[in-house]
mmCIF file of C-alpha atoms in Angstrom:
data_model
loop_
_atom_site.group_PDB
_atom_site.id
_atom_site.type_symbol
_atom_site.label_atom_id
_atom_site.label_comp_id
_atom_site.label_asym_id
_atom_site.label_seq_id
_atom_site.Cartn_x
_atom_site.Cartn_y
_atom_site.Cartn_z
ATOM 1 C CA MET A 88 9.326 -27.789 8.975
ATOM 2 C CA SER A 89 10.810 -24.392 9.630
ATOM 3 C CA GLY A 90 8.218 -21.562 10.003
ATOM 4 C CA ARG A 91 10.439 -18.997 8.403
ATOM 5 C CA GLY A 92 10.881 -18.662 4.587
ATOM 6 C CA LEU A 93 14.052 -18.613 2.834
ATOM 7 C CA LEU A 94 15.318 -15.941 0.343
ATOM 8 C CA MET A 95 18.047 -16.903 -1.900
ATOM 9 C CA TRP A 96 20.307 -13.954 -2.832
ATOM 10 C CA ASP A 97 23.921 -13.554 -3.989
ATOM 11 C CA GLU A 98 25.040 -10.151 -5.360
ATOM 12 C CA ALA A 99 27.028 -12.091 -7.942
ATOM 13 C CA VAL A 100 23.568 -13.055 -9.816
ATOM 14 C CA THR A 101 23.747 -9.456 -11.154
ATOM 15 C CA LYS A 102 26.601 -10.510 -13.180
ATOM 16 C CA TYR A 103 24.013 -12.218 -15.423
ATOM 17 C CA ASP A 104 24.268 -9.302 -17.842
ATOM 18 C CA PHE A 105 23.969 -9.220 -21.675
ATOM 19 C CA GLY A 106 25.071 -5.830 -21.972
ATOM 20 C CA SER A 107 24.128 -2.336 -22.441
ATOM 21 C CA GLY A 108 20.711 -1.927 -24.269
ATOM 22 C CA HIS A 109 19.656 -5.488 -23.646
ATOM 23 C CA PRO A 110 16.269 -5.735 -22.105
ATOM 24 C CA MET A 111 17.252 -7.863 -19.363
ATOM 25 C CA ASP A 112 19.005 -5.380 -17.245
ATOM 26 C CA PRO A 113 20.472 -6.847 -14.118
ATOM 27 C CA VAL A 114 19.611 -3.527 -12.198
ATOM 28 C CA ARG A 115 16.052 -5.199 -11.931
ATOM 29 C CA LEU A 116 17.472 -7.780 -9.546
ATOM 30 C CA ALA A 117 19.518 -5.122 -7.323
ATOM 31 C CA LEU A 118 16.408 -2.904 -7.178
ATOM 32 C CA THR A 119 14.341 -5.818 -6.146
ATOM 33 C CA MET A 120 16.633 -6.711 -3.338
ATOM 34 C CA GLY A 121 16.997 -3.059 -2.347
ATOM 35 C CA LEU A 122 13.085 -2.634 -2.000
ATOM 36 C CA VAL A 123 13.242 -5.986 -0.007
ATOM 37 C CA ARG A 124 15.609 -4.703 2.298
ATOM 38 C CA ALA A 125 13.841 -1.237 2.636
ATOM 39 C CA TYR A 126 10.572 -3.155 3.886
ATOM 40 C CA GLY A 127 12.698 -5.132 6.159
ATOM 41 C CA LEU A 128 11.578 -8.598 4.624
ATOM 42 C CA ASP A 129 15.157 -9.672 4.609
ATOM 43 C CA ARG A 130 14.910 -9.692 8.509
ATOM 44 C CA ALA A 131 11.492 -11.738 8.116
ATOM 45 C CA MET A 132 13.199 -14.608 6.286
ATOM 46 C CA ASP A 133 16.392 -16.438 6.269
ATOM 47 C CA VAL A 134 18.673 -14.953 3.528
ATOM 48 C CA ALA A 135 21.207 -17.526 1.863
ATOM 49 C CA ALA A 136 23.413 -18.078 -1.005
ATOM 50 C CA ALA A 137 23.632 -21.398 -2.544
ATOM 51 C CA LYS A 138 26.892 -22.580 -4.589
ATOM 52 C CA PRO A 139 26.544 -22.547 -8.264
ATOM 53 C CA ALA A 140 25.022 -25.691 -10.116
ATOM 54 C CA GLY A 141 27.890 -28.053 -10.752
ATOM 55 C CA ASP A 142 28.037 -30.144 -13.930
ATOM 56 C CA SER A 143 26.372 -33.120 -12.719
ATOM 57 C CA THR A 144 23.321 -31.030 -11.521
ATOM 58 C CA LEU A 145 23.307 -29.101 -14.690
ATOM 59 C CA ARG A 146 23.130 -32.418 -16.628
ATOM 60 C CA LEU A 147 19.946 -33.289 -15.028
ATOM 61 C CA VAL A 148 18.280 -31.109 -17.707
ATOM 62 C CA HIS A 149 21.110 -30.072 -20.128
ATOM 63 C CA ARG A 150 23.246 -32.001 -22.511
ATOM 64 C CA GLU A 151 26.945 -32.236 -21.683
ATOM 65 C CA ASP A 152 27.813 -30.785 -25.343
ATOM 66 C CA TYR A 153 25.756 -27.791 -24.553
ATOM 67 C CA VAL A 154 27.123 -27.164 -21.113
ATOM 68 C CA ALA A 155 30.479 -27.289 -22.773
ATOM 69 C CA ALA A 156 29.398 -24.708 -25.305
ATOM 70 C CA VAL A 157 28.439 -22.405 -22.806
ATOM 71 C CA ARG A 158 31.640 -22.774 -20.885
ATOM 72 C CA ALA A 159 33.697 -22.112 -24.236
ATOM 73 C CA ALA A 160 31.416 -18.918 -25.021
ATOM 74 C CA SER A 161 32.032 -17.880 -21.437
ATOM 75 C CA GLU A 162 35.875 -17.908 -21.832
ATOM 76 C CA ASP A 163 35.490 -16.564 -25.417
ATOM 77 C CA PRO A 164 32.315 -14.702 -26.210
ATOM 78 C CA ALA A 165 33.508 -13.790 -29.525
ATOM 79 C CA GLY A 166 33.714 -17.547 -30.497
ATOM 80 C CA ALA A 167 30.345 -18.555 -29.260
ATOM 81 C CA ASP A 168 28.723 -21.259 -31.252
ATOM 82 C CA GLN A 169 25.379 -20.010 -32.501
ATOM 83 C CA SER A 170 24.211 -23.326 -33.396
ATOM 84 C CA TYR A 171 23.666 -23.737 -29.567
ATOM 85 C CA GLY A 172 21.691 -20.317 -29.475
ATOM 86 C CA LEU A 173 24.781 -18.489 -27.896
ATOM 87 C CA GLY A 174 26.107 -15.324 -29.188
ATOM 88 C CA THR A 175 22.646 -14.229 -30.763
ATOM 89 C CA VAL A 176 20.701 -11.168 -30.507
ATOM 90 C CA ASP A 177 18.531 -12.584 -27.668
ATOM 91 C CA ASP A 178 21.358 -14.316 -25.940
ATOM 92 C CA PRO A 179 24.715 -12.464 -26.526
ATOM 93 C CA ALA A 180 27.729 -14.157 -25.132
ATOM 94 C CA PHE A 181 29.569 -12.504 -22.384
ATOM 95 C CA ALA A 182 32.576 -13.194 -20.143
ATOM 96 C CA GLY A 183 31.575 -15.109 -17.057
ATOM 97 C CA MET A 184 28.259 -16.136 -18.629
ATOM 98 C CA HIS A 185 28.522 -20.011 -17.450
ATOM 99 C CA GLU A 186 29.445 -18.867 -13.870
ATOM 100 C CA ALA A 187 26.820 -16.213 -13.590
ATOM 101 C CA SER A 188 24.145 -18.580 -15.031
ATOM 102 C CA ALA A 189 25.077 -21.634 -12.936
ATOM 103 C CA LEU A 190 24.982 -19.476 -9.872
ATOM 104 C CA ILE A 191 21.386 -18.317 -10.661
ATOM 105 C CA ALA A 192 20.479 -22.123 -11.342
ATOM 106 C CA GLY A 193 22.389 -23.171 -7.987
ATOM 107 C CA GLN A 194 20.056 -20.742 -6.057
ATOM 108 C CA SER A 195 16.864 -22.321 -7.344
ATOM 109 C CA VAL A 196 18.179 -25.870 -6.878
ATOM 110 C CA GLY A 197 19.185 -24.802 -3.160
ATOM 111 C CA ALA A 198 15.607 -23.370 -2.758
ATOM 112 C CA ALA A 199 14.038 -26.805 -3.881
ATOM 113 C CA GLU A 200 16.552 -28.687 -1.768
ATOM 114 C CA ALA A 201 15.633 -26.676 1.504
ATOM 115 C CA VAL A 202 11.776 -26.813 0.787
ATOM 116 C CA TRP A 203 12.049 -30.705 0.227
ATOM 117 C CA ARG A 204 14.036 -31.388 3.423
ATOM 118 C CA GLY A 205 11.739 -29.217 5.528
ATOM 119 C CA GLU A 206 14.461 -26.727 6.182
ATOM 120 C CA ALA A 207 11.907 -23.902 4.916
ATOM 121 C CA GLY A 208 8.294 -23.886 4.095
ATOM 122 C CA HIS A 209 8.825 -21.553 1.155
ATOM 123 C CA ALA A 210 11.696 -20.438 -0.720
ATOM 124 C CA VAL A 211 12.041 -17.716 -3.157
ATOM 125 C CA ASN A 212 14.775 -16.901 -5.987
ATOM 126 C CA PHE A 213 13.509 -13.962 -7.867
ATOM 127 C CA ALA A 214 16.883 -14.074 -9.912
ATOM 128 C CA GLY A 215 15.487 -17.292 -11.595
ATOM 129 C CA GLY A 216 12.606 -18.504 -13.536
ATOM 130 C CA LEU A 217 14.849 -18.588 -16.702
ATOM 131 C CA HIS A 218 12.246 -20.948 -18.255
ATOM 132 C CA HIS A 219 13.256 -20.736 -22.207
ATOM 133 C CA ALA A 220 16.375 -22.690 -21.879
ATOM 134 C CA MET A 221 16.184 -25.901 -23.695
ATOM 135 C CA PRO A 222 18.114 -29.145 -22.733
ATOM 136 C CA GLY A 223 20.411 -28.252 -25.882
ATOM 137 C CA GLY A 224 20.284 -24.555 -26.353
ATOM 138 C CA ALA A 225 19.875 -21.001 -24.996
ATOM 139 C CA SER A 226 16.782 -19.411 -25.861
ATOM 140 C CA GLY A 227 14.822 -16.159 -24.863
ATOM 141 C CA PHE A 228 17.412 -14.786 -22.611
ATOM 142 C CA CYS A 229 17.924 -17.892 -20.796
ATOM 143 C CA ILE A 230 21.090 -19.801 -20.638
ATOM 144 C CA TYR A 231 20.408 -22.440 -17.978
ATOM 145 C CA ASN A 232 16.809 -23.579 -17.043
ATOM 146 C CA ASP A 233 16.952 -23.209 -13.268
ATOM 147 C CA ALA A 234 13.180 -23.925 -13.066
ATOM 148 C CA SER A 235 13.540 -27.221 -14.732
ATOM 149 C CA LEU A 236 16.798 -27.921 -12.663
ATOM 150 C CA ALA A 237 14.992 -27.450 -9.427
ATOM 151 C CA ILE A 238 12.371 -29.845 -10.468
ATOM 152 C CA ALA A 239 14.689 -32.269 -11.604
ATOM 153 C CA ARG A 240 16.529 -32.064 -8.328
ATOM 154 C CA LEU A 241 13.251 -32.515 -6.550
ATOM 155 C CA LEU A 242 12.565 -35.593 -8.466
ATOM 156 C CA GLU A 243 16.234 -37.067 -7.831
ATOM 157 C CA LEU A 244 15.337 -36.660 -4.046
ATOM 158 C CA GLY A 245 12.394 -38.712 -4.363
ATOM 159 C CA ALA A 246 9.496 -36.348 -4.942
ATOM 160 C CA GLU A 247 6.653 -38.327 -6.898
ATOM 161 C CA ARG A 248 4.489 -35.291 -7.871
ATOM 162 C CA VAL A 249 5.818 -31.907 -8.629
ATOM 163 C CA ALA A 250 3.472 -29.064 -10.081
ATOM 164 C CA TYR A 251 4.877 -26.180 -12.036
ATOM 165 C CA VAL A 252 2.748 -23.044 -12.406
ATOM 166 C CA ASP A 253 4.163 -20.426 -14.894
ATOM 167 C CA VAL A 254 2.410 -17.026 -15.146
ATOM 168 C CA ASP A 255 4.887 -15.144 -17.166
ATOM 169 C CA VAL A 256 3.549 -13.413 -20.356
ATOM 170 C CA HIS A 257 5.621 -16.009 -22.511
ATOM 171 C CA HIS A 258 5.016 -19.668 -22.593
ATOM 172 C CA GLY A 259 7.064 -21.676 -20.233
ATOM 173 C CA ASP A 260 8.328 -23.878 -23.261
ATOM 174 C CA GLY A 261 11.590 -25.062 -21.774
ATOM 175 C CA VAL A 262 10.030 -26.429 -18.577
ATOM 176 C CA GLN A 263 7.403 -28.023 -20.627
ATOM 177 C CA ALA A 264 10.037 -29.767 -22.850
ATOM 178 C CA ALA A 265 12.214 -30.928 -20.093
ATOM 179 C CA PHE A 266 9.236 -33.050 -18.640
ATOM 180 C CA TRP A 267 7.031 -33.563 -21.650
ATOM 181 C CA ASP A 268 7.187 -37.556 -21.218
ATOM 182 C CA ASP A 269 7.132 -37.267 -17.430
ATOM 183 C CA PRO A 270 3.925 -37.936 -15.528
ATOM 184 C CA ARG A 271 5.407 -36.967 -12.111
ATOM 185 C CA VAL A 272 5.403 -33.176 -13.404
ATOM 186 C CA LEU A 273 2.472 -31.235 -14.287
ATOM 187 C CA THR A 274 3.271 -28.048 -16.062
ATOM 188 C CA ILE A 275 0.840 -25.326 -16.297
ATOM 189 C CA SER A 276 1.696 -22.075 -18.342
ATOM 190 C CA LEU A 277 -0.712 -19.230 -18.750
ATOM 191 C CA HIS A 278 0.601 -16.772 -21.473
ATOM 192 C CA GLU A 279 -0.150 -14.581 -24.340
ATOM 193 C CA HIS A 280 -1.197 -16.404 -27.308
ATOM 194 C CA PRO A 281 1.530 -17.816 -29.342
ATOM 195 C CA ARG A 282 -0.096 -16.130 -32.464
ATOM 196 C CA THR A 283 1.250 -12.873 -31.143
ATOM 197 C CA LEU A 284 4.108 -13.675 -28.935
ATOM 198 C CA PHE A 285 7.458 -15.500 -28.597
ATOM 199 C CA PRO A 286 8.139 -18.444 -28.447
ATOM 200 C CA GLN A 287 5.083 -19.231 -30.561
ATOM 201 C CA THR A 288 4.478 -22.335 -28.553
ATOM 202 C CA GLY A 289 2.049 -23.108 -25.835
ATOM 203 C CA TRP A 290 -1.241 -23.827 -27.695
ATOM 204 C CA PRO A 291 -4.034 -25.643 -25.678
ATOM 205 C CA GLU A 292 -3.459 -28.813 -27.941
ATOM 206 C CA GLU A 293 0.002 -29.332 -26.357
ATOM 207 C CA THR A 294 -0.888 -31.739 -23.495
ATOM 208 C CA GLY A 295 1.997 -33.717 -22.897
ATOM 209 C CA GLY A 296 3.727 -37.021 -24.015
ATOM 210 C CA THR A 297 1.930 -40.449 -24.689
ATOM 211 C CA GLY A 298 0.730 -42.893 -22.147
ATOM 212 C CA ALA A 299 0.917 -41.724 -18.414
ATOM 213 C CA ALA A 300 2.213 -38.436 -19.501
ATOM 214 C CA GLU A 301 -0.900 -37.558 -21.527
ATOM 215 C CA GLY A 302 -2.274 -34.677 -19.753
ATOM 216 C CA SER A 303 0.652 -33.537 -17.880
ATOM 217 C CA ALA A 304 1.199 -30.160 -19.934
ATOM 218 C CA VAL A 305 -1.413 -27.486 -19.538
ATOM 219 C CA ASN A 306 -1.629 -24.369 -21.682
ATOM 220 C CA VAL A 307 -3.663 -21.556 -21.266
ATOM 221 C CA ALA A 308 -3.223 -19.064 -24.253
ATOM 222 C CA LEU A 309 -4.679 -15.629 -23.618
ATOM 223 C CA PRO A 310 -5.765 -13.214 -26.108
ATOM 224 C CA ALA A 311 -3.510 -9.870 -26.491
ATOM 225 C CA GLY A 312 -5.049 -7.165 -24.416
ATOM 226 C CA THR A 313 -6.305 -9.403 -21.571
ATOM 227 C CA GLY A 314 -6.462 -7.471 -18.509
ATOM 228 C CA ASP A 315 -6.774 -8.169 -14.703
ATOM 229 C CA GLU A 316 -10.119 -9.573 -14.501
ATOM 230 C CA GLY A 317 -9.751 -11.991 -17.483
ATOM 231 C CA TRP A 318 -6.284 -12.928 -16.176
ATOM 232 C CA LEU A 319 -7.513 -13.707 -13.003
ATOM 233 C CA ARG A 320 -10.425 -15.708 -14.321
ATOM 234 C CA ALA A 321 -8.287 -17.754 -16.471
ATOM 235 C CA PHE A 322 -5.996 -18.602 -13.663
ATOM 236 C CA HIS A 323 -8.753 -19.572 -11.216
ATOM 237 C CA ALA A 324 -10.797 -21.339 -14.051
ATOM 238 C CA VAL A 325 -8.065 -23.737 -14.740
ATOM 239 C CA VAL A 326 -5.057 -24.100 -11.933
ATOM 240 C CA PRO A 327 -6.901 -24.656 -8.585
ATOM 241 C CA GLU A 328 -8.955 -27.726 -9.925
ATOM 242 C CA LEU A 329 -5.814 -29.029 -11.625
ATOM 243 C CA LEU A 330 -3.719 -28.792 -8.601
ATOM 244 C CA ALA A 331 -6.427 -30.306 -6.199
ATOM 245 C CA ASP A 332 -6.543 -33.530 -8.693
ATOM 246 C CA PHE A 333 -2.824 -33.807 -8.898
ATOM 247 C CA ARG A 334 -1.803 -33.400 -5.321
ATOM 248 C CA PRO A 335 1.753 -32.191 -5.735
ATOM 249 C CA GLN A 336 4.439 -32.457 -3.054
ATOM 250 C CA VAL A 337 5.894 -29.306 -4.091
ATOM 251 C CA LEU A 338 4.625 -26.349 -5.861
ATOM 252 C CA VAL A 339 7.050 -24.549 -7.923
ATOM 253 C CA SER A 340 5.620 -21.191 -9.418
ATOM 254 C CA GLN A 341 7.272 -18.791 -12.041
ATOM 255 C CA HIS A 342 6.207 -15.089 -11.376
ATOM 256 C CA GLY A 343 7.579 -13.361 -14.547
ATOM 257 C CA ALA A 344 6.253 -9.619 -14.342
ATOM 258 C CA ASP A 345 6.113 -9.003 -17.945
ATOM 259 C CA THR A 346 2.325 -9.505 -17.976
ATOM 260 C CA HIS A 347 2.210 -5.921 -16.808
ATOM 261 C CA PHE A 348 0.616 -3.223 -19.058
ATOM 262 C CA GLU A 349 3.752 -1.185 -18.966
ATOM 263 C CA ASP A 350 5.990 -4.197 -20.118
ATOM 264 C CA PRO A 351 7.671 -3.187 -23.479
ATOM 265 C CA LEU A 352 8.053 -6.590 -24.908
ATOM 266 C CA ALA A 353 4.371 -8.070 -24.623
ATOM 267 C CA HIS A 354 0.614 -7.275 -25.003
ATOM 268 C CA LEU A 355 -1.139 -8.162 -22.017
ATOM 269 C CA ALA A 356 -2.782 -5.364 -19.662
ATOM 270 C CA VAL A 357 -2.264 -6.744 -16.146
ATOM 271 C CA SER A 358 -1.660 -4.643 -13.199
ATOM 272 C CA LEU A 359 0.569 -5.176 -10.323
ATOM 273 C CA ASP A 360 -2.291 -5.663 -8.039
ATOM 274 C CA ALA A 361 -3.390 -8.637 -10.118
ATOM 275 C CA GLN A 362 0.039 -9.849 -10.053
ATOM 276 C CA ARG A 363 -0.146 -9.846 -6.103
ATOM 277 C CA ALA A 364 -3.382 -11.512 -6.193
ATOM 278 C CA VAL A 365 -1.950 -14.505 -8.030
ATOM 279 C CA GLN A 366 1.133 -14.565 -5.963
ATOM 280 C CA GLU A 367 -1.188 -14.866 -2.765
ATOM 281 C CA ALA A 368 -3.476 -17.582 -4.813
ATOM 282 C CA CYS A 369 -0.224 -19.715 -5.324
ATOM 283 C CA HIS A 370 0.630 -19.346 -1.715
ATOM 284 C CA GLU A 371 -2.604 -20.514 -0.678
ATOM 285 C CA LEU A 372 -2.529 -23.364 -3.031
ATOM 286 C CA ALA A 373 0.646 -24.551 -1.772
ATOM 287 C CA HIS A 374 -0.891 -24.710 1.500
ATOM 288 C CA ALA A 375 -4.092 -26.464 0.420
ATOM 289 C CA HIS A 376 -2.402 -29.000 -1.992
ATOM 290 C CA ALA A 377 1.325 -29.266 -1.187
ATOM 291 C CA ASP A 378 1.652 -29.184 2.686
ATOM 292 C CA GLY A 379 2.868 -25.479 2.258
ATOM 293 C CA LYS A 380 6.044 -26.638 0.102
ATOM 294 C CA TRP A 381 6.575 -23.773 -2.325
ATOM 295 C CA VAL A 382 9.336 -22.723 -4.355
ATOM 296 C CA ALA A 383 8.981 -19.236 -5.932
ATOM 297 C CA LEU A 384 10.939 -17.992 -8.909
ATOM 298 C CA GLY A 385 11.123 -14.609 -10.763
ATOM 299 C CA GLY A 386 11.241 -14.745 -14.601
ATOM 300 C CA GLY A 387 10.713 -12.007 -17.470
ATOM 301 C CA GLY A 388 9.895 -8.557 -16.715
ATOM 302 C CA TYR A 389 11.435 -5.529 -18.584
ATOM 303 C CA GLU A 390 9.937 -2.487 -16.910
ATOM 304 C CA VAL A 391 12.762 -2.789 -14.540
ATOM 305 C CA VAL A 392 12.088 0.295 -12.318
ATOM 306 C CA ASP A 393 8.500 0.651 -12.047
ATOM 307 C CA VAL A 394 7.156 -2.813 -12.195
ATOM 308 C CA VAL A 395 9.702 -5.689 -11.675
ATOM 309 C CA PRO A 396 11.088 -4.714 -8.056
ATOM 310 C CA ARG A 397 7.476 -4.002 -6.751
ATOM 311 C CA SER A 398 6.060 -7.079 -8.006
ATOM 312 C CA TRP A 399 8.733 -9.506 -6.806
ATOM 313 C CA THR A 400 8.923 -7.683 -3.275
ATOM 314 C CA HIS A 401 5.215 -8.443 -2.923
ATOM 315 C CA LEU A 402 6.095 -12.115 -3.837
ATOM 316 C CA VAL A 403 8.989 -12.084 -0.970
ATOM 317 C CA GLY A 404 6.511 -10.572 1.447
ATOM 318 C CA ILE A 405 4.038 -13.193 0.690
ATOM 319 C CA ALA A 406 6.411 -15.929 0.967
ATOM 320 C CA ALA A 407 7.636 -14.414 4.294
ATOM 321 C CA HIS A 408 4.252 -14.337 5.600
ATOM 322 C CA GLN A 409 4.618 -10.636 5.957
ATOM 323 C CA PRO A 410 2.708 -9.346 2.933
ATOM 324 C CA VAL A 411 3.207 -5.664 1.962
ATOM 325 C CA ASP A 412 0.287 -3.336 2.193
ATOM 326 C CA PRO A 413 -0.470 -2.326 -1.378
ATOM 327 C CA GLU A 414 -1.407 0.959 -0.265
ATOM 328 C CA SER A 415 1.763 1.674 1.566
ATOM 329 C CA VAL A 416 3.987 4.440 0.543
ATOM 330 C CA ILE A 417 7.383 3.057 -0.779
ATOM 331 C CA PRO A 418 10.418 4.144 1.370
ATOM 332 C CA SER A 419 12.123 7.191 0.389
ATOM 333 C CA GLU A 420 15.582 5.623 0.720
ATOM 334 C CA TRP A 421 14.741 3.188 -2.049
ATOM 335 C CA ARG A 422 13.446 5.836 -4.556
ATOM 336 C CA ASP A 423 16.863 7.731 -3.882
ATOM 337 C CA GLN A 424 18.592 4.377 -4.679
ATOM 338 C CA VAL A 425 16.391 4.269 -7.961
ATOM 339 C CA TYR A 426 17.568 7.748 -8.858
ATOM 340 C CA ALA A 427 20.963 7.357 -8.090
ATOM 341 C CA ARG A 428 21.205 4.034 -10.421
ATOM 342 C CA THR A 429 19.073 4.821 -13.224
ATOM 343 C CA ARG A 430 18.166 8.643 -13.174
ATOM 344 C CA GLN A 431 14.521 7.763 -13.030
ATOM 345 C CA LEU A 432 11.832 8.419 -10.411
ATOM 346 C CA GLY A 433 10.710 5.502 -8.489
ATOM 347 C CA PRO A 434 7.258 4.680 -8.178
ATOM 348 C CA ALA A 435 5.515 6.048 -4.908
ATOM 349 C CA ARG A 436 3.386 3.241 -3.748
ATOM 350 C CA MET A 437 3.053 -0.545 -3.928
ATOM 351 C CA THR A 438 -0.197 -0.557 -5.846
ATOM 352 C CA ASP A 439 -1.477 0.365 -9.162
ATOM 353 C CA GLY A 440 -4.546 1.801 -7.716
ATOM 354 C CA ARG A 441 -6.430 -1.509 -8.738
ATOM 355 C CA TRP A 442 -6.405 -3.126 -5.177
ATOM 356 C CA PRO A 443 -8.606 -5.149 -4.396
ATOM 357 C CA VAL A 444 -8.952 -6.458 -7.817
ATOM 358 C CA SER A 445 -12.228 -7.921 -8.878
ATOM 359 C CA LEU A 446 -12.776 -11.722 -10.025
ATOM 360 C CA ARG A 447 -15.577 -13.138 -12.045
ATOM 361 C CA PRO A 448 -15.627 -16.875 -11.302
ATOM 362 C CA TRP A 449 -15.880 -19.623 -13.900
ATOM 363 C CA GLU A 450 -18.432 -21.245 -11.792
ATOM 364 C CA ASP A 451 -20.862 -18.383 -12.585
ATOM 365 C CA GLY A 452 -20.951 -19.338 -16.059
ATOM 366 C CA TYR A 453 -19.256 -18.504 -19.246
ATOM 367 C CA ASP A 454 -19.927 -16.721 -22.522
ATOM 368 C CA PRO A 455 -19.064 -19.061 -25.610
ATOM 369 C CA ALA A 456 -18.599 -16.018 -27.875
ATOM 370 C CA ASP A 457 -16.177 -14.280 -25.525
ATOM 371 C CA ARG A 458 -12.548 -14.606 -26.585
ATOM 372 C CA LEU A 459 -11.268 -14.977 -23.370
ATOM 373 C CA ASP A 460 -13.519 -17.594 -22.341
ATOM 374 C CA GLN A 461 -12.951 -19.393 -25.566
ATOM 375 C CA ALA A 462 -9.382 -19.627 -24.657
ATOM 376 C CA ILE A 463 -10.289 -21.234 -21.221
ATOM 377 C CA LEU A 464 -12.723 -23.450 -22.680
ATOM 378 C CA ALA A 465 -9.956 -24.522 -25.074
ATOM 379 C CA THR A 466 -7.718 -25.437 -22.404
ATOM 380 C CA ARG A 467 -10.351 -27.238 -20.329
ATOM 381 C CA ARG A 468 -11.566 -29.336 -23.196
ATOM 382 C CA ALA A 469 -8.087 -30.410 -24.265
ATOM 383 C CA VAL A 470 -6.600 -31.234 -20.859
ATOM 384 C CA PHE A 471 -9.394 -31.888 -18.335
ATOM 385 C CA PRO A 472 -10.962 -35.174 -19.704
ATOM 386 C CA LEU A 473 -7.388 -36.528 -19.985
ATOM 387 C CA ARG A 474 -7.250 -36.013 -16.178
ATOM 388 C CA GLY A 475 -10.634 -37.673 -15.591
ATOM 389 C CA LEU A 476 -11.890 -34.259 -14.772
ATOM 390 C CA LEU A 477 -15.208 -32.451 -16.402
ATOM 391 C CA ALA A 478 -14.415 -29.923 -18.948
#
């Protein structure tokens, strides 16, 4: 296996653009790559661009009629078929939509292939993580589900156990749906409670299909307002034990940055420093349980200047085995880029001032009256016995 990490990047992914005023502004991708370069991380990894996902790859997850509908909407946005979730407020149709979406999907599939074949130990596609797209429809700013496609390609290549860990603020519903009946894939999603946030799914009781697939879906529904300590407590109370039991051959993780307290679309209160801590934890878990095979994706994140570029640059640094010091001063050349592109002042450091973050381990005991501990208990009681583990 190559000792170097792999960063998937093609400038054309910034053409995934729903238009002015849409929360998913592609400037977040350009600014992230700019910050990666400012820290020299592009020289610490192999940087490559994969070809767009072709129809045969897209059909590993998506229905043929849906792919045809995306193509049609891409050529004629005004005629988009809303029955497929296209041309809606969340997912406006735009010219070139199929090509941009297939390109992002191709980067995640290429990352998975490289990791599986031993060409890279870790691979990152921060343009990916579009986890809401369903087999037959667009949803939640997502056209093609690159995370599901990467996992499906791993299975096609012979993987028997793939773990997917999703720490976006929104439930990873599309990936869960794609593998609901497949015991080869363990999906774990930590997200804001569906009572208070789209897509209103991801309840602890959602535990996978019947038979061998029972217990293959795991959902930790966190109370609105959960901050660093609670978020880290929930992650470590659920994820490591499940991965140790499942013994994945590859870990695929989704690192939506919209858990952050500045994010305008959700209600958690997580800092950049806690996000970095979970990125490090995923890296360590990949080495502990998946022979180091790690595919890391981006996801949501709508504070596109202050949060997303810093969070995903930390992710790239960790995957490159060249982590960025949280206390480091951000290079002035990048802050100049930020101002030139957005007329905003960029952040000065790679921390929110909460590093190192604290963790209250689950093993030290829990409070049955605490809302966060109730959420963790609900997940453990719903899933752990199905997997032969003590709740």
